Amino acid sequence: SYYTSTDDYGDETHYWHGVDLSFNARTRWGLTVQGGTSTGRGVNDTCDSYTGRFGRPMSPTLGTAAVPIIEQGIVNGQTACNATEPWLTSVRGLGSYTVPKVDVMVSAIFRSQANAQPGMAVGTNGASRTATYRLTAAQFLAATGRPLAPGLATQDVDLLLPGDVYGDRINVVDMRFAKVLRFSKLRTNVGMDLYNLFNSNTGTTYETVYDPATNGARWMQPTAVLLPRFMRFNVQVDF
């Protein structure tokens, strides 16, 4: 094996740009508020290096106009190897307040974020959704003018360009109620946590296979959703 830098084949670009804002406030009445927002997008371009290595983008993505199937991942002038994400925004907030005299603490956490799949890739908000279509050897030959690689009977391709489709936005509120009990030098916090307070059932993973025989009837149906609302009791002792 011979290892060298990407520059020997062509330029490659990966970056994320955006704006992060946060605030933190603590009042003399015992109210604490924290929050923030993040808005940004990723830009990834590997077309130059792929062309230098293979003579063409070599992208497995065919794009949304793949009927008839479009060669080399080029759809309406776009290629999957040159992907600029849409701007995505996440919002988060936390508030807590201890009711005086009765020593009862009430707190809440709120988050609202795009339904992107986290991953190890750099320069991205997370992976968008996919629509996997399985080409037969004949279909692949008709679309690209070349046979499948040796040993392969089919070829899976993605009908969507990166950043085309995301799932429903995730909005979740968690709350905590706790009573503070004091015994000599001990401080005991007896609490109840409520997760997913409004019992949101937003999908977190989706069916990725697009079957043209059924016009994609199952595609993008949720295969997993957020954990349902549940309650947890806990005791914390500080000494």
GROMACS .gro file of C-alpha atoms in nm:
model
  239
    1SER     CA    1   0.000   0.000   0.000
    2TYR     CA    2   0.113   0.353  -0.079
    3TYR     CA    3  -0.003   0.635   0.148
    4THR     CA    4   0.010   0.998   0.041
    5SER     CA    5  -0.178   1.324   0.092
    6THR     CA    6  -0.503   1.419  -0.077
    7ASP     CA    7  -0.329   1.715  -0.242
    8ASP     CA    8  -0.159   1.474  -0.480
    9TYR     CA    9  -0.500   1.413  -0.639
   10GLY     CA   10  -0.689   1.737  -0.584
   11ASP     CA   11  -0.830   1.978  -0.328
   12GLU     CA   12  -1.076   1.868  -0.061
   13THR     CA   13  -1.287   2.100   0.155
   14HIS     CA   14  -1.456   2.027   0.487
   15TYR     CA   15  -1.575   2.302   0.718
   16TRP     CA   16  -1.866   2.418   0.934
   17HIS     CA   17  -1.960   2.781   0.981
   18GLY     CA   18  -2.224   2.935   1.196
   19VAL     CA   19  -2.307   3.141   1.503
   20ASP     CA   20  -2.333   3.028   1.866
   21LEU     CA   21  -2.503   3.244   2.129
   22SER     CA   22  -2.542   3.171   2.500
   23PHE     CA   23  -2.652   3.352   2.813
   24ASN     CA   24  -2.646   3.289   3.186
   25ALA     CA   25  -2.841   3.482   3.450
   26ARG     CA   26  -2.875   3.437   3.824
   27THR     CA   27  -3.110   3.667   4.014
   28ARG     CA   28  -3.105   3.759   4.381
   29TRP     CA   29  -3.449   3.597   4.414
   30GLY     CA   30  -3.304   3.251   4.348
   31LEU     CA   31  -3.400   3.218   3.983
   32THR     CA   32  -3.131   3.080   3.752
   33VAL     CA   33  -3.171   3.089   3.374
   34GLN     CA   34  -2.933   2.956   3.110
   35GLY     CA   35  -2.983   2.919   2.738
   36GLY     CA   36  -2.843   2.950   2.395
   37THR     CA   37  -2.879   2.885   2.027
   38SER     CA   38  -2.659   2.754   1.750
   39THR     CA   39  -2.715   2.814   1.380
   40GLY     CA   40  -2.484   2.682   1.112
   41ARG     CA   41  -2.420   2.457   0.817
   42GLY     CA   42  -2.151   2.225   0.687
   43VAL     CA   43  -1.975   2.246   0.352
   44ASN     CA   44  -1.802   1.941   0.204
   45ASP     CA   45  -1.645   1.919  -0.142
   46THR     CA   46  -1.451   1.609  -0.248
   47CYS     CA   47  -1.521   1.624  -0.624
   48ASP     CA   48  -1.170   1.739  -0.718
   49SER     CA   49  -0.993   1.457  -0.535
   50TYR     CA   50  -1.237   1.191  -0.663
   51THR     CA   51  -1.196   1.315  -1.019
   52GLY     CA   52  -0.818   1.306  -0.982
   53ARG     CA   53  -0.829   0.948  -0.859
   54PHE     CA   54  -1.107   0.799  -1.070
   55GLY     CA   55  -1.168   1.043  -1.356
   56ARG     CA   56  -1.519   1.121  -1.231
   57PRO     CA   57  -1.694   1.207  -0.901
   58MET     CA   58  -1.762   0.836  -0.827
   59SER     CA   59  -2.057   0.928  -0.608
   60PRO     CA   60  -2.308   0.655  -0.515
   61THR     CA   61  -2.586   0.911  -0.483
   62LEU     CA   62  -2.820   0.938  -0.781
   63GLY     CA   63  -3.049   1.211  -0.651
   64THR     CA   64  -3.423   1.273  -0.636
   65ALA     CA   65  -3.473   1.280  -1.014
   66ALA     CA   66  -3.355   0.924  -1.051
   67VAL     CA   67  -3.634   0.812  -1.286
   68PRO     CA   68  -3.480   0.741  -1.523
   69ILE     CA   69  -3.168   0.686  -1.314
   70ILE     CA   70  -2.918   0.967  -1.358
   71GLU     CA   71  -2.551   0.882  -1.390
   72GLN     CA   72  -2.270   0.984  -1.156
   73GLY     CA   73  -2.482   1.147  -0.887
   74ILE     CA   74  -2.551   1.457  -1.096
   75VAL     CA   75  -2.901   1.599  -1.040
   76ASN     CA   76  -3.003   1.940  -1.174
   77GLY     CA   77  -2.638   2.039  -1.197
   78GLN     CA   78  -2.557   1.919  -0.844
   79THR     CA   79  -2.329   1.637  -0.739
   80ALA     CA   80  -2.333   1.451  -0.411
   81CYS     CA   81  -1.958   1.500  -0.370
   82ASN     CA   82  -2.017   1.876  -0.342
   83ALA     CA   83  -2.268   1.919  -0.060
   84THR     CA   84  -2.365   2.240   0.118
   85GLU     CA   85  -2.610   2.181   0.400
   86PRO     CA   86  -2.909   2.406   0.470
   87TRP     CA   87  -2.878   2.631   0.774
   88LEU     CA   88  -2.996   2.439   1.081
   89THR     CA   89  -3.076   2.593   1.418
   90SER     CA   90  -3.083   2.439   1.765
   91VAL     CA   91  -3.220   2.608   2.079
   92ARG     CA   92  -3.160   2.504   2.438
   93GLY     CA   93  -3.265   2.647   2.773
   94LEU     CA   94  -3.256   2.571   3.144
   95GLY     CA   95  -3.431   2.737   3.434
   96SER     CA   96  -3.438   2.658   3.805
   97TYR     CA   97  -3.602   2.823   4.104
   98THR     CA   98  -3.606   2.736   4.472
   99VAL     CA   99  -3.931   2.836   4.641
  100PRO     CA  100  -3.835   3.015   4.964
  101LYS     CA  101  -3.954   2.902   5.306
  102VAL     CA  102  -4.072   2.562   5.180
  103ASP     CA  103  -3.734   2.483   5.013
  104VAL     CA  104  -3.884   2.325   4.703
  105MET     CA  105  -3.675   2.338   4.386
  106VAL     CA  106  -3.840   2.346   4.044
  107SER     CA  107  -3.633   2.322   3.727
  108ALA     CA  108  -3.688   2.260   3.359
  109ILE     CA  109  -3.475   2.189   3.054
  110PHE     CA  110  -3.588   2.258   2.699
  111ARG     CA  111  -3.420   2.163   2.373
  112SER     CA  112  -3.524   2.203   2.013
  113GLN     CA  113  -3.298   2.066   1.743
  114ALA     CA  114  -3.292   1.946   1.386
  115ASN     CA  115  -3.345   1.574   1.339
  116ALA     CA  116  -2.998   1.504   1.201
  117GLN     CA  117  -2.803   1.184   1.261
  118PRO     CA  118  -2.487   1.249   1.465
  119GLY     CA  119  -2.170   1.096   1.329
  120MET     CA  120  -1.793   1.115   1.323
  121ALA     CA  121  -1.772   1.323   1.003
  122VAL     CA  122  -1.629   1.674   1.028
  123GLY     CA  123  -1.788   1.984   0.876
  124THR     CA  124  -2.149   1.881   0.925
  125ASN     CA  125  -2.452   1.926   1.150
  126GLY     CA  126  -2.513   1.554   1.115
  127ALA     CA  127  -2.623   1.321   0.840
  128SER     CA  128  -2.953   1.382   0.663
  129ARG     CA  129  -3.197   1.104   0.569
  130THR     CA  130  -3.135   0.854   0.292
  131ALA     CA  131  -3.347   0.673   0.036
  132THR     CA  132  -3.166   0.354  -0.058
  133TYR     CA  133  -3.252   0.203  -0.396
  134ARG     CA  134  -3.106  -0.132  -0.504
  135LEU     CA  135  -2.995  -0.152  -0.867
  136THR     CA  136  -2.975  -0.482  -1.050
  137ALA     CA  137  -2.675  -0.551  -1.274
  138ALA     CA  138  -2.879  -0.459  -1.582
  139GLN     CA  139  -3.004  -0.134  -1.430
  140PHE     CA  140  -2.656  -0.037  -1.319
  141LEU     CA  141  -2.515  -0.105  -1.666
  142ALA     CA  142  -2.792   0.099  -1.830
  143ALA     CA  143  -2.736   0.391  -1.591
  144THR     CA  144  -2.357   0.407  -1.592
  145GLY     CA  145  -2.246   0.222  -1.903
  146ARG     CA  146  -2.023  -0.011  -1.702
  147PRO     CA  147  -2.078  -0.342  -1.525
  148LEU     CA  148  -2.087  -0.395  -1.152
  149ALA     CA  149  -1.761  -0.454  -0.969
  150PRO     CA  150  -1.655  -0.819  -0.965
  151GLY     CA  151  -1.833  -1.018  -0.696
  152LEU     CA  152  -2.135  -0.785  -0.672
  153ALA     CA  153  -2.483  -0.887  -0.784
  154THR     CA  154  -2.653  -0.555  -0.697
  155GLN     CA  155  -2.555  -0.198  -0.611
  156ASP     CA  156  -2.724   0.017  -0.347
  157VAL     CA  157  -2.751   0.386  -0.425
  158ASP     CA  158  -2.897   0.684  -0.241
  159LEU     CA  159  -3.172   0.870  -0.427
  160LEU     CA  160  -3.122   1.183  -0.214
  161LEU     CA  161  -2.848   1.441  -0.213
  162PRO     CA  162  -2.686   1.521   0.124
  163GLY     CA  163  -2.895   1.775   0.316
  164ASP     CA  164  -3.211   1.716   0.109
  165VAL     CA  165  -3.436   1.562   0.376
  166TYR     CA  166  -3.436   1.559   0.756
  167GLY     CA  167  -3.686   1.409   0.998
  168ASP     CA  168  -3.937   1.607   1.205
  169ARG     CA  169  -3.780   1.855   1.443
  170ILE     CA  170  -3.711   1.724   1.795
  171ASN     CA  171  -3.864   1.929   2.080
  172VAL     CA  172  -3.831   1.795   2.433
  173VAL     CA  173  -3.901   1.935   2.782
  174ASP     CA  174  -3.773   1.768   3.101
  175MET     CA  175  -3.867   1.883   3.453
  176ARG     CA  176  -3.752   1.822   3.808
  177PHE     CA  177  -3.924   1.882   4.142
  178ALA     CA  178  -3.724   1.840   4.460
  179LYS     CA  179  -3.774   1.904   4.830
  180VAL     CA  180  -3.474   2.005   5.038
  181LEU     CA  181  -3.458   1.848   5.385
  182ARG     CA  182  -3.202   1.961   5.640
  183PHE     CA  183  -3.086   1.747   5.933
  184SER     CA  184  -2.808   1.904   6.136
  185LYS     CA  185  -2.515   1.922   5.889
  186LEU     CA  186  -2.682   1.699   5.633
  187ARG     CA  187  -2.868   1.836   5.336
  188THR     CA  188  -3.099   1.584   5.165
  189ASN     CA  189  -3.258   1.644   4.828
  190VAL     CA  190  -3.561   1.423   4.759
  191GLY     CA  191  -3.668   1.468   4.401
  192MET     CA  192  -3.885   1.354   4.115
  193ASP     CA  193  -3.768   1.383   3.753
  194LEU     CA  194  -4.008   1.393   3.459
  195TYR     CA  195  -3.853   1.314   3.121
  196ASN     CA  196  -4.024   1.406   2.792
  197LEU     CA  197  -4.292   1.593   2.983
  198PHE     CA  198  -4.528   1.634   2.685
  199ASN     CA  199  -4.477   1.274   2.570
  200SER     CA  200  -4.343   1.370   2.229
  201ASN     CA  201  -4.324   1.074   1.990
  202THR     CA  202  -4.099   1.223   1.721
  203GLY     CA  203  -3.919   0.963   1.512
  204THR     CA  204  -3.544   0.927   1.570
  205THR     CA  205  -3.469   0.663   1.305
  206TYR     CA  206  -3.657   0.599   0.984
  207GLU     CA  207  -3.700   0.335   0.715
  208THR     CA  208  -3.423   0.408   0.464
  209VAL     CA  209  -3.512   0.166   0.180
  210TYR     CA  210  -3.706   0.313  -0.111
  211ASP     CA  211  -3.890   0.046  -0.306
  212PRO     CA  212  -4.025   0.180  -0.638
  213ALA     CA  213  -4.262  -0.119  -0.669
  214THR     CA  214  -4.461   0.025  -0.376
  215ASN     CA  215  -4.383   0.389  -0.462
  216GLY     CA  216  -4.178   0.407  -0.144
  217ALA     CA  217  -4.478   0.327   0.078
  218ARG     CA  218  -4.264   0.244   0.382
  219TRP     CA  219  -3.987   0.492   0.321
  220MET     CA  220  -3.942   0.749   0.603
  221GLN     CA  221  -4.177   0.563   0.835
  222PRO     CA  222  -4.030   0.586   1.190
  223THR     CA  223  -3.859   0.270   1.311
  224ALA     CA  224  -3.781   0.423   1.653
  225VAL     CA  225  -3.918   0.722   1.842
  226LEU     CA  226  -3.819   0.927   2.145
  227LEU     CA  227  -3.848   0.750   2.479
  228PRO     CA  228  -4.201   0.800   2.615
  229ARG     CA  229  -4.266   1.017   2.919
  230PHE     CA  230  -4.136   0.853   3.233
  231MET     CA  231  -4.073   0.943   3.595
  232ARG     CA  232  -3.775   0.878   3.820
  233PHE     CA  233  -3.745   0.930   4.194
  234ASN     CA  234  -3.409   1.002   4.349
  235VAL     CA  235  -3.247   1.103   4.679
  236GLN     CA  236  -2.925   1.300   4.711
  237VAL     CA  237  -2.745   1.352   5.041
  238ASP     CA  238  -2.481   1.624   5.084
  239PHE     CA  239  -2.263   1.620   5.396
   0.00000   0.00000   0.00000
